[in-house]
mmCIF file of N, CA and C in Angstrom:
data_model
loop_
_atom_site.group_PDB
_atom_site.id
_atom_site.type_symbol
_atom_site.label_atom_id
_atom_site.label_comp_id
_atom_site.label_asym_id
_atom_site.label_seq_id
_atom_site.Cartn_x
_atom_site.Cartn_y
_atom_site.Cartn_z
ATOM 1 N N MET P 1 -9.419 0.621 17.084
ATOM 2 C CA MET P 1 -8.148 1.673 16.387
ATOM 3 C C MET P 1 -6.790 1.343 17.274
ATOM 4 N N VAL P 2 -6.742 0.354 17.362
ATOM 5 C CA VAL P 2 -5.388 -0.065 17.539
ATOM 6 C C VAL P 2 -5.144 -1.262 16.141
ATOM 7 N N ASP P 3 -5.761 -2.182 15.818
ATOM 8 C CA ASP P 3 -5.128 -3.012 14.432
ATOM 9 C C ASP P 3 -5.083 -1.822 13.703
ATOM 10 N N ARG P 4 -5.802 -0.437 13.387
ATOM 11 C CA ARG P 4 -5.223 0.608 12.446
ATOM 12 C C ARG P 4 -4.029 0.802 11.984
ATOM 13 N N LEU P 5 -3.693 0.984 14.300
ATOM 14 C CA LEU P 5 -2.040 1.666 13.965
ATOM 15 C C LEU P 5 -1.153 0.472 13.556
ATOM 16 N N THR P 6 -1.430 -0.661 14.116
ATOM 17 C CA THR P 6 0.340 -1.200 13.685
ATOM 18 C C THR P 6 -0.323 -1.239 12.022
ATOM 19 N N LEU P 7 -1.553 -1.538 11.127
ATOM 20 C CA LEU P 7 -1.097 -1.546 10.464
ATOM 21 C C LEU P 7 -0.743 -0.641 10.157
ATOM 22 N N THR P 8 -1.029 0.234 10.091
ATOM 23 C CA THR P 8 -0.560 2.062 9.002
ATOM 24 C C THR P 8 1.495 1.480 10.345
ATOM 25 N N THR P 9 1.991 1.047 10.986
ATOM 26 C CA THR P 9 2.936 1.181 11.944
ATOM 27 C C THR P 9 3.660 0.623 10.300
ATOM 28 N N LEU P 10 3.039 -1.121 10.757
ATOM 29 C CA LEU P 10 4.193 -1.609 9.269
ATOM 30 C C LEU P 10 3.848 -1.836 8.003
ATOM 31 N N VAL P 11 3.103 -1.078 7.467
ATOM 32 C CA VAL P 11 3.365 -0.642 6.360
ATOM 33 C C VAL P 11 4.106 0.432 6.262
ATOM 34 N N SER P 12 4.631 1.417 7.043
ATOM 35 C CA SER P 12 5.317 2.429 6.754
ATOM 36 C C SER P 12 6.891 2.012 7.033
ATOM 37 N N ALA P 13 7.156 0.862 7.432
ATOM 38 C CA ALA P 13 8.489 0.088 8.158
ATOM 39 C C ALA P 13 8.605 -0.347 6.772
ATOM 40 N N ILE P 14 7.553 -0.949 6.145
ATOM 41 C CA ILE P 14 7.916 -1.514 4.799
ATOM 42 C C ILE P 14 8.089 -0.665 3.744
ATOM 43 N N ILE P 15 7.671 0.105 3.201
ATOM 44 C CA ILE P 15 7.421 1.221 2.519
ATOM 45 C C ILE P 15 9.407 1.261 3.043
ATOM 46 N N THR P 16 9.792 2.312 4.074
ATOM 47 C CA THR P 16 10.630 2.216 4.218
ATOM 48 C C THR P 16 11.695 1.621 4.961
ATOM 49 N N MET P 17 11.494 0.367 4.512
ATOM 50 C CA MET P 17 12.647 -0.576 4.071
ATOM 51 C C MET P 17 12.973 -1.260 3.529
ATOM 52 N N SER P 18 12.100 -1.048 1.744
ATOM 53 C CA SER P 18 12.098 -1.091 0.542
ATOM 54 C C SER P 18 12.259 0.213 -0.100
ATOM 55 N N SER P 19 12.703 1.368 0.422
ATOM 56 C CA SER P 19 13.505 1.868 -0.650
ATOM 57 C C SER P 19 15.018 2.496 0.089
ATOM 58 N N LEU P 20 15.401 1.919 0.886
ATOM 59 C CA LEU P 20 16.438 1.810 1.371
ATOM 60 C C LEU P 20 17.030 0.553 0.660
ATOM 61 N N VAL P 21 16.401 -0.636 0.541
ATOM 62 C CA VAL P 21 16.600 -1.231 -0.352
ATOM 63 C C VAL P 21 17.785 -1.395 -1.804
ATOM 64 N N ILE P 22 16.115 -0.366 -2.264
ATOM 65 C CA ILE P 22 16.461 0.612 -3.810
ATOM 66 C C ILE P 22 17.748 1.156 -3.475
ATOM 67 N N SER P 23 17.745 2.376 -2.849
ATOM 68 C CA SER P 23 18.688 3.681 -2.547
ATOM 69 C C SER P 23 20.063 2.552 -2.735
ATOM 70 N N ILE P 24 20.889 1.704 -1.686
ATOM 71 C CA ILE P 24 21.938 0.347 -1.793
ATOM 72 C C ILE P 24 22.320 0.146 -2.938
ATOM 73 N N THR P 25 20.728 -0.694 -3.904
ATOM 74 C CA THR P 25 21.065 -1.145 -4.952
ATOM 75 C C THR P 25 21.083 -0.152 -6.372
ATOM 76 N N ILE P 26 20.933 0.950 -5.819
ATOM 77 C CA ILE P 26 21.345 1.822 -6.648
ATOM 78 C C ILE P 26 22.794 2.471 -7.029
ATOM 79 N N VAL P 27 23.053 2.709 -5.273
ATOM 80 C CA VAL P 27 24.471 2.781 -5.016
ATOM 81 C C VAL P 27 25.865 1.615 -5.569
ATOM 82 N N ALA P 28 24.546 0.790 -5.063
ATOM 83 C CA ALA P 28 26.146 -1.075 -5.388
ATOM 84 C C ALA P 28 26.481 -0.550 -6.972
ATOM 85 N N LEU P 29 25.213 -0.648 -7.753
ATOM 86 C CA LEU P 29 25.509 -0.447 -9.399
ATOM 87 C C LEU P 29 25.882 0.926 -9.802
ATOM 88 N N SER P 30 26.249 2.303 -9.035
ATOM 89 C CA SER P 30 26.626 3.404 -9.246
ATOM 90 C C SER P 30 28.282 2.808 -9.408
ATOM 91 N N MET P 31 28.424 2.039 -8.059
ATOM 92 C CA MET P 31 29.658 2.199 -7.905
ATOM 93 C C MET P 31 30.579 1.059 -8.426
ATOM 94 N N ALA P 32 29.390 0.212 -9.021
ATOM 95 C CA ALA P 32 30.664 -0.463 -10.082
ATOM 96 C C ALA P 32 30.585 -0.341 -11.659
ATOM 97 N N ALA P 33 29.731 0.147 -11.856
ATOM 98 C CA ALA P 33 30.263 1.309 -12.904
ATOM 99 C C ALA P 33 31.174 1.924 -13.323
ATOM 100 N N THR P 34 31.413 2.582 -11.930
ATOM 101 C CA THR P 34 32.466 3.454 -11.992
ATOM 102 C C THR P 34 33.957 2.516 -11.782
ATOM 103 N N GLN P 35 33.784 1.637 -11.245
ATOM 104 C CA GLN P 35 34.993 0.631 -11.197
ATOM 105 C C GLN P 35 35.289 0.169 -12.472
ATOM 106 N N PHE P 36 34.238 -0.854 -12.632
ATOM 107 C CA PHE P 36 34.492 -1.433 -13.139
ATOM 108 C C PHE P 36 34.306 -1.312 -15.094
ATOM 109 N N GLY P 37 33.445 -0.534 -15.304
ATOM 110 C CA GLY P 37 32.312 -0.298 -16.759
ATOM 111 C C GLY P 37 31.327 -0.570 -17.582
ATOM 112 N N SER P 38 30.324 0.179 -18.110
ATOM 113 C CA SER P 38 29.107 0.839 -17.592
ATOM 114 C C SER P 38 29.270 -1.219 -18.499
ATOM 115 N N ARG P 39 29.488 -2.260 -19.612
ATOM 116 C CA ARG P 39 29.235 -2.925 -20.464
ATOM 117 C C ARG P 39 29.276 -4.165 -19.158
ATOM 118 N N VAL P 40 29.853 -4.360 -17.755
ATOM 119 C CA VAL P 40 30.010 -5.118 -16.545
ATOM 120 C C VAL P 40 28.595 -5.002 -16.045
ATOM 121 N N VAL P 41 27.647 -3.873 -16.014
ATOM 122 C CA VAL P 41 26.736 -3.714 -15.641
ATOM 123 C C VAL P 41 25.391 -3.767 -16.031
ATOM 124 N N ARG P 42 25.887 -3.604 -17.846
ATOM 125 C CA ARG P 42 24.611 -4.103 -18.583
ATOM 126 C C ARG P 42 24.742 -5.159 -18.302
ATOM 127 N N ALA P 43 25.905 -6.669 -18.500
ATOM 128 C CA ALA P 43 25.535 -7.881 -17.674
ATOM 129 C C ALA P 43 25.084 -7.950 -16.949
ATOM 130 N N SER P 44 25.074 -7.681 -15.978
ATOM 131 C CA SER P 44 24.591 -7.943 -14.440
ATOM 132 C C SER P 44 23.116 -8.380 -14.753
ATOM 133 N N ILE P 45 22.875 -7.173 -15.283
ATOM 134 C CA ILE P 45 21.054 -6.297 -15.220
ATOM 135 C C ILE P 45 20.621 -7.336 -15.916
ATOM 136 N N THR P 46 21.271 -7.938 -16.749
ATOM 137 C CA THR P 46 19.811 -8.325 -17.379
ATOM 138 C C THR P 46 20.679 -9.806 -17.132
#
């Protein structure tokens, strides 16, 4: 039972960290788009 609880906690922590990283990346890209224009953002993605 302890192993299942540990695994559940670990998986939820990984999902939380992944969603946080994705959110920060989206915010950074949108700030770059407003500051530098869409050409720079397109160039950095590709």
